[in-house]
CSV table of C-alpha atoms and ligand atoms in Angstrom, one decimal:
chain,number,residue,atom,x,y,z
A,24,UNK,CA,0.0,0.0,0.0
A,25,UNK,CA,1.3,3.1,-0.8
A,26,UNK,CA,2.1,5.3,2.2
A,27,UNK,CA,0.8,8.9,1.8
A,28,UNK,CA,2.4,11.8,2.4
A,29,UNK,CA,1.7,13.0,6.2
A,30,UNK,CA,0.9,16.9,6.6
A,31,UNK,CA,-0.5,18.6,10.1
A,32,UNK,CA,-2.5,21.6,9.1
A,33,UNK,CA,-2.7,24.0,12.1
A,34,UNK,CA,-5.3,26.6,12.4
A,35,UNK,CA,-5.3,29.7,14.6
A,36,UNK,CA,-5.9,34.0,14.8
A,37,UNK,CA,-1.9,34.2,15.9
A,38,UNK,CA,-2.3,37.4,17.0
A,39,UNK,CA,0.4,37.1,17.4
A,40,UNK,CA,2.1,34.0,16.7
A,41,UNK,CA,4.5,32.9,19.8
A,42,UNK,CA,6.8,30.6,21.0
A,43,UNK,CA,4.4,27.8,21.7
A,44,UNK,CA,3.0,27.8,18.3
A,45,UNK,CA,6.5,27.7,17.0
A,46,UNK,CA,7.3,24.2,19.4
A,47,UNK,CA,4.1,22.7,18.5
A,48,UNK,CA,4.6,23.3,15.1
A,49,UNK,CA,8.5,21.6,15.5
A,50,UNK,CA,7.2,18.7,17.7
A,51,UNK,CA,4.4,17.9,14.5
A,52,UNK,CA,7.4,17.8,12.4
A,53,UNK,CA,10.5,16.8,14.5
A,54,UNK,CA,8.5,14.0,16.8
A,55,UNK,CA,5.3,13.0,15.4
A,56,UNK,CA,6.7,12.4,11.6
A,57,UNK,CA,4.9,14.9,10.1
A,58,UNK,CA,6.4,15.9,6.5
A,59,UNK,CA,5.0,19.0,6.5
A,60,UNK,CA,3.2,21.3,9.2
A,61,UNK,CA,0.9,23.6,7.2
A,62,UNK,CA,-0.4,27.2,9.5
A,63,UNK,CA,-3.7,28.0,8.0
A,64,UNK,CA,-4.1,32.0,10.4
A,65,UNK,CA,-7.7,32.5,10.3
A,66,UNK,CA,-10.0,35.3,8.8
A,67,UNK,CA,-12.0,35.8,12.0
A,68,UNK,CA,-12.2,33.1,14.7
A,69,UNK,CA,-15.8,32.1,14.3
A,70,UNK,CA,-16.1,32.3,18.5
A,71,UNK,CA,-14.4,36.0,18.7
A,72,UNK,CA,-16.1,39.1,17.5
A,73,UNK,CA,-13.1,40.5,15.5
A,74,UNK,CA,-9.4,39.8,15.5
A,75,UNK,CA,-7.0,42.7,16.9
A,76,UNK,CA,-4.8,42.7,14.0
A,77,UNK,CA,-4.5,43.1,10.4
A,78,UNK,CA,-4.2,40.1,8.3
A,79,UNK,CA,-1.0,41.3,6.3
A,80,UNK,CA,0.6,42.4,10.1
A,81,UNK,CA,-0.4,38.2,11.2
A,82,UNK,CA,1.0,36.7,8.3
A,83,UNK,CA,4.7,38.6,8.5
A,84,UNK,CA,4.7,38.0,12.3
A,85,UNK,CA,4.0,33.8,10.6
A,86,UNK,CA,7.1,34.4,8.2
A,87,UNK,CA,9.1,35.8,10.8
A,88,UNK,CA,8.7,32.9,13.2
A,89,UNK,CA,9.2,30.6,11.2
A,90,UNK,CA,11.3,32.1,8.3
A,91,UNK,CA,14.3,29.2,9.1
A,92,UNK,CA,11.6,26.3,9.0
A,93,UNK,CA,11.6,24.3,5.8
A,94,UNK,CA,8.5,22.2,6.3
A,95,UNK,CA,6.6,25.5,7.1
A,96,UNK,CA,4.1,26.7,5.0
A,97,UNK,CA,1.9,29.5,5.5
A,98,UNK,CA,-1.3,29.1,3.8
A,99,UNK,CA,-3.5,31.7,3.1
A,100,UNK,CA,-6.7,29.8,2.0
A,101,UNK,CA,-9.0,31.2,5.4
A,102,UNK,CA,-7.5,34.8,4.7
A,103,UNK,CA,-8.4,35.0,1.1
A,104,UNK,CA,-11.8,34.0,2.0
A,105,UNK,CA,-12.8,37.5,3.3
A,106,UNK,CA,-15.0,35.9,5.7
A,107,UNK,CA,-15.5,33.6,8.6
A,108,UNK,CA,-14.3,30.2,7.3
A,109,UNK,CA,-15.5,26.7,9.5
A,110,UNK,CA,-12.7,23.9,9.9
A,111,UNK,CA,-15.2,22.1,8.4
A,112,UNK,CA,-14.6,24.0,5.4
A,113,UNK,CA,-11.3,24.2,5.2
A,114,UNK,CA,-10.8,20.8,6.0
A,115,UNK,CA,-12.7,20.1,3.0
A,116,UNK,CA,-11.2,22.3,0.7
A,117,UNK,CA,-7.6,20.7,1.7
A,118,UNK,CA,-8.8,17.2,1.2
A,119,UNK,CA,-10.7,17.6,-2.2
A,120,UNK,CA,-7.4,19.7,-3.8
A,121,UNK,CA,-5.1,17.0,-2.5
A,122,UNK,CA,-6.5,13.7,-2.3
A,123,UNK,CA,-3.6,11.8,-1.6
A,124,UNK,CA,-2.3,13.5,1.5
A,125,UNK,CA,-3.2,12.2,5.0
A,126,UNK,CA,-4.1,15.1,6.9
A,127,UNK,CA,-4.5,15.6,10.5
A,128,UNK,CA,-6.1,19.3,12.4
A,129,UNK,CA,-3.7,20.6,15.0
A,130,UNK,CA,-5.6,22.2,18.0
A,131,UNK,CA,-4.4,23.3,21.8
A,132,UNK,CA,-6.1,21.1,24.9
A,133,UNK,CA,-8.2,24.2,25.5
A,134,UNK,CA,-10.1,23.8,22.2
A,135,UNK,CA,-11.6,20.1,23.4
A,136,UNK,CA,-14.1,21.9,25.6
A,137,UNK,CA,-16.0,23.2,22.6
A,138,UNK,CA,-15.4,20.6,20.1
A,139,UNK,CA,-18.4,19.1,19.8
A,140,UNK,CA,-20.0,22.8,18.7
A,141,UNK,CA,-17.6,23.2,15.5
A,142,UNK,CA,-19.4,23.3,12.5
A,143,UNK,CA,-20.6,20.3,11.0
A,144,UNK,CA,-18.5,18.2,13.8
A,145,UNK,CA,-20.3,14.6,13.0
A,146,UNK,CA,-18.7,14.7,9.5
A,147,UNK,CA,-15.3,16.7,10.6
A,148,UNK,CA,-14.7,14.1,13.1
A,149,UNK,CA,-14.8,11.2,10.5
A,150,UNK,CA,-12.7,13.2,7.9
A,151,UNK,CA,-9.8,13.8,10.0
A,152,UNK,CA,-7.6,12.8,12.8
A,153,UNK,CA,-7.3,15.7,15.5
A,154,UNK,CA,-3.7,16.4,17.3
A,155,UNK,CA,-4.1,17.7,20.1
A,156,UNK,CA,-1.2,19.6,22.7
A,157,UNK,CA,-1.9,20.1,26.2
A,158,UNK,CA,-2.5,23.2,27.5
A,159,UNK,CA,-3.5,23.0,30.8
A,160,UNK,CA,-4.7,20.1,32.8
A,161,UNK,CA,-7.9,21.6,33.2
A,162,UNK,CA,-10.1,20.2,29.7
A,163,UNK,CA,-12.9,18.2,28.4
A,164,UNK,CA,-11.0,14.5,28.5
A,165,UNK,CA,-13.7,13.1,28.0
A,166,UNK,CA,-14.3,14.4,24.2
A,167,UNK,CA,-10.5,13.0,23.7
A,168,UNK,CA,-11.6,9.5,24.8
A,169,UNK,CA,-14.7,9.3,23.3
A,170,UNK,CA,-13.3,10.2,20.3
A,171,UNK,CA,-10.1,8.2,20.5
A,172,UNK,CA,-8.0,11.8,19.8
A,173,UNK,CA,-4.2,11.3,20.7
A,174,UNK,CA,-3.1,14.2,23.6
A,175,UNK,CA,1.0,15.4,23.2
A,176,UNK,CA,3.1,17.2,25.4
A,177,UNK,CA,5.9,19.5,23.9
A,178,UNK,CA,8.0,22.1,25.5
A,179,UNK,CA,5.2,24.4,26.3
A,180,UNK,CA,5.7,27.7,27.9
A,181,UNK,CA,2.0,27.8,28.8
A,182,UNK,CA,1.4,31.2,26.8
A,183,UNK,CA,-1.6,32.6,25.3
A,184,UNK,CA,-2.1,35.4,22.7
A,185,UNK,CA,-4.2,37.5,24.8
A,186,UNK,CA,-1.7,37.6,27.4
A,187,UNK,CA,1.2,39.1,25.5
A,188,UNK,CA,-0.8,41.3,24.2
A,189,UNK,CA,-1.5,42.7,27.2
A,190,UNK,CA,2.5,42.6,28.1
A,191,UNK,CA,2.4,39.7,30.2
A,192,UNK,CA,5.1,37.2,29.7
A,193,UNK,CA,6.9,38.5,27.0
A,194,UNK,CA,10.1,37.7,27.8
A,195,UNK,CA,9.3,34.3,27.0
A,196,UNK,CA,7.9,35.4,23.6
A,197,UNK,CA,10.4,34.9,20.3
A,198,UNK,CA,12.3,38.1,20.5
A,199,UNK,CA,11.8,39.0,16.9
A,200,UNK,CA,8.6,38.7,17.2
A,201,UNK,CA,8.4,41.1,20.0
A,202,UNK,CA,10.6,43.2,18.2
A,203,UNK,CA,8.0,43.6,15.1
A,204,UNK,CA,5.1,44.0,16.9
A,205,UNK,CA,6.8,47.0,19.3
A,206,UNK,CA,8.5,48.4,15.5
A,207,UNK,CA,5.0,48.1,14.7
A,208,UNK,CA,3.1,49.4,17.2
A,209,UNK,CA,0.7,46.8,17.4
A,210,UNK,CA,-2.2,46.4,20.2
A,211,UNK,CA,-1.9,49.9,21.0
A,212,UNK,CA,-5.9,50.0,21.7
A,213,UNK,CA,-4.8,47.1,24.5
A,214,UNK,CA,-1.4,48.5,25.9
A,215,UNK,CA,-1.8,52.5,25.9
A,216,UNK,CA,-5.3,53.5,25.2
A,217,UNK,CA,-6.9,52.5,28.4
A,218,UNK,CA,-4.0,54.3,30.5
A,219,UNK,CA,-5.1,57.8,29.5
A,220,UNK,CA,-8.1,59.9,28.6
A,221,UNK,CA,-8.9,60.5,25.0
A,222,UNK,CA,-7.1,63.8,24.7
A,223,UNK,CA,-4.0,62.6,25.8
A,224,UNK,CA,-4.5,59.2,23.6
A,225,UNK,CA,-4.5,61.7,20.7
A,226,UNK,CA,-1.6,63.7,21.5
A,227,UNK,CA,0.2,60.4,21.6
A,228,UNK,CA,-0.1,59.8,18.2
A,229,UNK,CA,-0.2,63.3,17.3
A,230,UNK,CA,3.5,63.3,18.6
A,231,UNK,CA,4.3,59.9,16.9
A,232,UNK,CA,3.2,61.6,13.4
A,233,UNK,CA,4.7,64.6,14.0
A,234,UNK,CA,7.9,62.7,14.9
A,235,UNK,CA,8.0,60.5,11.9
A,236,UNK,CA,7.5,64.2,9.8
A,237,UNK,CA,10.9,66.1,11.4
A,238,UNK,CA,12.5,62.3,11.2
A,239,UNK,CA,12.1,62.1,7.6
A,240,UNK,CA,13.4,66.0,7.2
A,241,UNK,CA,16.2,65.0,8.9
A,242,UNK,CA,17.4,61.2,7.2
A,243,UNK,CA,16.4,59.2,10.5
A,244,UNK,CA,13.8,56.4,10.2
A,245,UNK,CA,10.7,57.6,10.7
A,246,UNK,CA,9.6,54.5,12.0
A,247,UNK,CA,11.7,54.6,14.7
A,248,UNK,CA,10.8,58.3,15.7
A,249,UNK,CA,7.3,57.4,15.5
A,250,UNK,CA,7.6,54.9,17.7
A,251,UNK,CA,9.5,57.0,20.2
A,252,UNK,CA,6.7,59.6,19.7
A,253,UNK,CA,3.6,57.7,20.1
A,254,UNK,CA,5.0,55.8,23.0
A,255,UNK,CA,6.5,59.1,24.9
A,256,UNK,CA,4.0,59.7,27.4
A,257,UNK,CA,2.9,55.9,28.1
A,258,UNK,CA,2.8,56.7,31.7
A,259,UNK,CA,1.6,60.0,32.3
A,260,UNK,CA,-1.7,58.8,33.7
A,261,UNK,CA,-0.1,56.5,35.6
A,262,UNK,CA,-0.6,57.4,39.8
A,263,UNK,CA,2.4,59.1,42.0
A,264,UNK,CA,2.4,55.8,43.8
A,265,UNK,CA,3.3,53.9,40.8
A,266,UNK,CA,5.5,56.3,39.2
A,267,UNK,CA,7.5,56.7,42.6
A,268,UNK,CA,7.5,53.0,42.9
A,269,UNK,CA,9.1,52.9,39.1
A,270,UNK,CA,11.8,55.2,40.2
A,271,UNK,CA,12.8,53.4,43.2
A,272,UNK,CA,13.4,50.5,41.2
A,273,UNK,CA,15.0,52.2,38.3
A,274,UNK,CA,16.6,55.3,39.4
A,275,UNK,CA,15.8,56.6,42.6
A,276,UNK,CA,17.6,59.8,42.3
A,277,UNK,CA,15.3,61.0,40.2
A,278,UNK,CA,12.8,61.4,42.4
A,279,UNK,CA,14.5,64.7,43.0
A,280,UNK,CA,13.3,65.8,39.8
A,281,UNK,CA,10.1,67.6,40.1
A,282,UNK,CA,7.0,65.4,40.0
A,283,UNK,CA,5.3,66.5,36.0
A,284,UNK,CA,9.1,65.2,34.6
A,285,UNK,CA,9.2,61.7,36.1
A,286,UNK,CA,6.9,60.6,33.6
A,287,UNK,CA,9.4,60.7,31.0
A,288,UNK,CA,11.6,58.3,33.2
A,289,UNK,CA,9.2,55.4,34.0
A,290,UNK,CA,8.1,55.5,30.5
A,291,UNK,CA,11.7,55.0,29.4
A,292,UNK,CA,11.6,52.2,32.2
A,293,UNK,CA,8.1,50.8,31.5
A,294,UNK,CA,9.2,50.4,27.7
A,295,UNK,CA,12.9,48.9,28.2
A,296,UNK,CA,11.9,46.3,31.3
A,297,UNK,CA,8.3,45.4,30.5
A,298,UNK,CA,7.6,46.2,26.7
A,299,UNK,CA,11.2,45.1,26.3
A,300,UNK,CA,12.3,47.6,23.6
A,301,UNK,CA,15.7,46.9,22.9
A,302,UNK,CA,16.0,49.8,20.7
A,303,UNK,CA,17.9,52.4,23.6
A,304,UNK,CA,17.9,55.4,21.3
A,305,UNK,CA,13.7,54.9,21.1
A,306,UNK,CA,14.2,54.4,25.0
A,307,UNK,CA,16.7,57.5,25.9
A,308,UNK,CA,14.4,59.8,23.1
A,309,UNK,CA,11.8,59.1,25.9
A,310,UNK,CA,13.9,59.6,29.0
A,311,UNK,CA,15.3,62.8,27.6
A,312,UNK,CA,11.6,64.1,25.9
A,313,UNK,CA,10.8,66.7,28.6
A,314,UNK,CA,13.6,68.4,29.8
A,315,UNK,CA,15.9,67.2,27.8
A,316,UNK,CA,19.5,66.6,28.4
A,317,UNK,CA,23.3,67.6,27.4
A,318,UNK,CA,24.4,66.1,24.2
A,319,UNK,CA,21.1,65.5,22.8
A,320,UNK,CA,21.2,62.8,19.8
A,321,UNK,CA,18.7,63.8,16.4
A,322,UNK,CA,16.3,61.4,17.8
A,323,UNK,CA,16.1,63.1,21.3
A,324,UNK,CA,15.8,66.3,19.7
A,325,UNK,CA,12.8,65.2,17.9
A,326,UNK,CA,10.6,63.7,20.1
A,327,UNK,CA,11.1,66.9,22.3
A,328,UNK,CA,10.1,69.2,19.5
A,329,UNK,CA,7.4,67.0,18.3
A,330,UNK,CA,5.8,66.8,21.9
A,331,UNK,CA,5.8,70.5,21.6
A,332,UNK,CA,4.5,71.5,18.3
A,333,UNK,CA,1.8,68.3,17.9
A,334,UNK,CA,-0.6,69.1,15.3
A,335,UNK,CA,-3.1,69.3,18.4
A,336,UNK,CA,-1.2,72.0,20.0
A,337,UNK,CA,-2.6,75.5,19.4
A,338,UNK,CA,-0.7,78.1,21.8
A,339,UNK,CA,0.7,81.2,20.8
A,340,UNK,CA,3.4,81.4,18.1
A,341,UNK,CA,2.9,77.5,18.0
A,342,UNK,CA,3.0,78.1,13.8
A,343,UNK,CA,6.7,79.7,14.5
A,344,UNK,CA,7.7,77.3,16.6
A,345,UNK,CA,6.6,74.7,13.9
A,346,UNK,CA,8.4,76.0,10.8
A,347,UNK,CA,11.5,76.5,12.8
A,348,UNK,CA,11.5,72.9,13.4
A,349,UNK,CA,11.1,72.2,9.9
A,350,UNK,CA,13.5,75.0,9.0
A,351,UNK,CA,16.1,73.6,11.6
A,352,UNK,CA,15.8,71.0,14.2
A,353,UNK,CA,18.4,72.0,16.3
A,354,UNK,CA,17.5,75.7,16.0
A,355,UNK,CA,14.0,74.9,16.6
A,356,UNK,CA,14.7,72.8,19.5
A,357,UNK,CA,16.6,75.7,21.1
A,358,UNK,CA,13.6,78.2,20.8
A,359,UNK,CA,11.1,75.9,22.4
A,360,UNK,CA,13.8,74.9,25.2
A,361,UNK,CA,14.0,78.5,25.6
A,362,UNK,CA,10.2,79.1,25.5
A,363,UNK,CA,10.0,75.8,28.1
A,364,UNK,CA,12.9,77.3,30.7
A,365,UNK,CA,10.8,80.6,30.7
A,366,UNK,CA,7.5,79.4,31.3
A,367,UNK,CA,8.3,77.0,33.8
A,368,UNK,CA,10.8,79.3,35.6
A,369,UNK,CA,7.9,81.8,35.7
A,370,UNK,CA,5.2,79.2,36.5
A,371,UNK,CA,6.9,77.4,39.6
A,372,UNK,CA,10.2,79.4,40.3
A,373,UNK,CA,13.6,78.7,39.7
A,374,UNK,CA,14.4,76.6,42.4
A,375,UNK,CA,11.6,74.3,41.4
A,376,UNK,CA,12.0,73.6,38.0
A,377,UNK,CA,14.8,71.0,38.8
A,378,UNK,CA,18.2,70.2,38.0
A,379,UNK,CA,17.8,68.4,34.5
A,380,UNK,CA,16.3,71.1,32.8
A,381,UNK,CA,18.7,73.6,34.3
A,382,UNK,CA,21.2,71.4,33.0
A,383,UNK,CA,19.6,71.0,29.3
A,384,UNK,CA,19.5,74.9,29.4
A,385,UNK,CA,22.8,75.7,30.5
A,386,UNK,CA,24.8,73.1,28.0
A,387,UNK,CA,22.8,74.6,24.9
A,388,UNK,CA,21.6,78.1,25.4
A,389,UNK,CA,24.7,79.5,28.1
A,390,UNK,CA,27.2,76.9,26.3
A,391,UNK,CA,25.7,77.8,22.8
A,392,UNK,CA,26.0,73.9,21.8
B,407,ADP,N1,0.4,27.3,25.0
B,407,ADP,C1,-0.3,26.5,24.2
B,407,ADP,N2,-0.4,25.2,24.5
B,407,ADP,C2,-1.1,24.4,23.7
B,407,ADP,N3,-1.9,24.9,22.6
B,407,ADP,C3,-1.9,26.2,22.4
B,407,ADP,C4,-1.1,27.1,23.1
B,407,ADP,N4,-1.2,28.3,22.6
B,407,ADP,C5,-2.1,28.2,21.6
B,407,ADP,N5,-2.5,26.9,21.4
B,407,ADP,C6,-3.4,26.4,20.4
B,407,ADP,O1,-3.0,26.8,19.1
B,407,ADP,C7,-4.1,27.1,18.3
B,407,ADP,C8,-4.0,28.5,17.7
B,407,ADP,O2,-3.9,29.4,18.8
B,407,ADP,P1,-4.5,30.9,18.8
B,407,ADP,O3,-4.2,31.5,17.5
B,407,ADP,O4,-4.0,31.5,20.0
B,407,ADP,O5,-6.0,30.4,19.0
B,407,ADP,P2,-7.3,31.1,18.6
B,407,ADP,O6,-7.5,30.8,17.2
B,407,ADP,O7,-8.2,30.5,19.6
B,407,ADP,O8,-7.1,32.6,18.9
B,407,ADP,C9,-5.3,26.8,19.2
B,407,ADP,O9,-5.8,25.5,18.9
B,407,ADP,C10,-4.8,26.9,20.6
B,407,ADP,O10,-5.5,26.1,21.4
């Protein structure tokens, strides 16, 4: 008899795709003598309301993963669809186009609990075998008994999607994948927007725009700037207890610094030790964005004017302040530093304005740097 090829086709949102994903994928190929493991990321997951993230932004996270896996292959069947697409379905699609394949449906332990709902189960049951990997202790086994459905181990890290998403775990997610989706500023509706009002959600991305505009007039990656730019004021909502409680940990004498500046410090903090931006140029232009500091890179320089000048921004002379910019970063960034040293000397005094901006001020407008 002639022994057909053995493919695991392995459906899922992967939003994002992580490090489990990756193993279980391996062990189908390494382990359980699959030839091939085929990912099939979904349109829509027929039990979710929507999916967080675009289709094209799923499937390069997919090649990234697994860009150094052969017997990977990414298949866009679901996604093409433009609509919800069963298993049932898919399943059928795979087997009528290739007959002579043995497939078998990859699923986590979790997805046993609701098996017996899927679309059309009676026949999808009977048309193909179902691997399943633990995920917990805590599942229907009775649906794998009845069923005769095989249950694996692998060197599972126990995550979940929704988890890194909301920055949990991470460091045990793929570190180019976590590198994308911070490059790309993905889940920002999960991570930032519920840690601030609307208004200051706005400015956010205000500044990131506004970076990537004077980063482009000035040959950096605009990427990069807008990153530093939308991510800038991450924890400005965040309480005094927290913010103090950052500093401690980081830095604690900055806590010295007066209280509307240490913002710009725990978000440098938040973003390096628990968004795990490796980037430090993205990290510093977020330390420095407020006061600033001596020997200021482009990047720095940037993200401090853009905070400034925002397109939301509408205070006298903001239009001069703008075109300088534009004209001349550096000449630009000395007017508003200027402008900033004034105002806040006049609003709080200057022994209260603290040391860093004093310090900013001195190097570039006494030291004409
Ligand atoms: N840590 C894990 N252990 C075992 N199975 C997992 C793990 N993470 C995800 N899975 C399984 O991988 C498949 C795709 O995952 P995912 O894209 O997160 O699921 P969903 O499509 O439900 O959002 C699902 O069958 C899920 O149960």
């Amino acid at each position: 008899m002639k022994n057909n090829k053995k493919i695991a086709l392995f459906g899922g949102s992967f939003d994002p795709v992580h490090t489990d994903h990756f193993n279980m994928a391996k062990t189908c190929h390494d382990k359980l003598g699959f030839e091939e493991v085929w990912i099939i990321p979904t349109f829509l997951n027929p039990f979710k309301s929507s999916t967080k993230t675009s289709n094209e932004e799923r499937l390069n996270l997919l090649n990234l993963i697994f860009e150094n896996e052969p017997y990977i292959k990414i298949d866009k069947f679901e996604m093409n669809n433009n609509r919800v697409t069963t298993t049932y379905e898919t399943v059928s699609h795979f087997k009528e186009l290739y007959s002579d394949i043995d497939f078998s449906f990859v699923i986590g332990s979790d997805n046993l609990n609701r098996l017996e709902e899927w679309n059309n189960f009676d026949e999808l049951i009977k048309m193909i075998h179902f691997i399943v990997f633990e995920r917990s202790n805590e599942y229907k086994k009775e649906v794998a008994t009845k069923y005769h459905i095989p249950i694996y181990q692998f060197e599972n890290n126990f995550l979940s999607s929704t988890k890194l998403r909301e920055l949990k775990e991470l460091n045990l997610l793929t570190p180019k994948v976590n590198d994308y989706i911070n490059y790309h500023l993905l889940y920002l509706d999960i991570r930032v927007k519920p840690f601030m009002d609307k208004k200051r959600y706005e400015h956010c991305l205000n500044v990131g725009e506004m970076a990537a505009e004077l980063a482009k007039n000035n040959g950096i990656d605009p990427q990069r700037a807008k990153v530093a730019g939308t991510l800038h004021d991450i924890t400005k909502r965040w309480d005094n207890e927290k913010q103090i409680a950052y500093l401690r940990k980081y830095d604690k004498t900055l806590l010295i610094e007066p209280k509307p500046v240490w913002h710009s410090y725990t978000g440098a903090f938040h973003l390096k030790h628990d968004w795990l931006i490796k980037d430090e140029e993205i990290i510093n232009a977020v330390y420095n964005h407020t006061v600033g500091c001596e020997n200021m890179t482009k990047l720095d320089m940037i993200i401090f004017c853009a905070d400034k000048i925002s397109k939301e921004r509408n205070y006298e002379n903001v239009e001069y302040y703008r075109a300088e910019c534009f004209n001349n970063l550096k000449t630009g960034f000395k007017k508003l530093l200027i402008n900033q040293y004034e105002v806040a000397i006049k609003t709080h005094g200057i022994d209260a304005i603290g040391k860093k901006l004093l310090r900013t001020y001195d190097y570039y407008i006494k030291g004409d740097k």
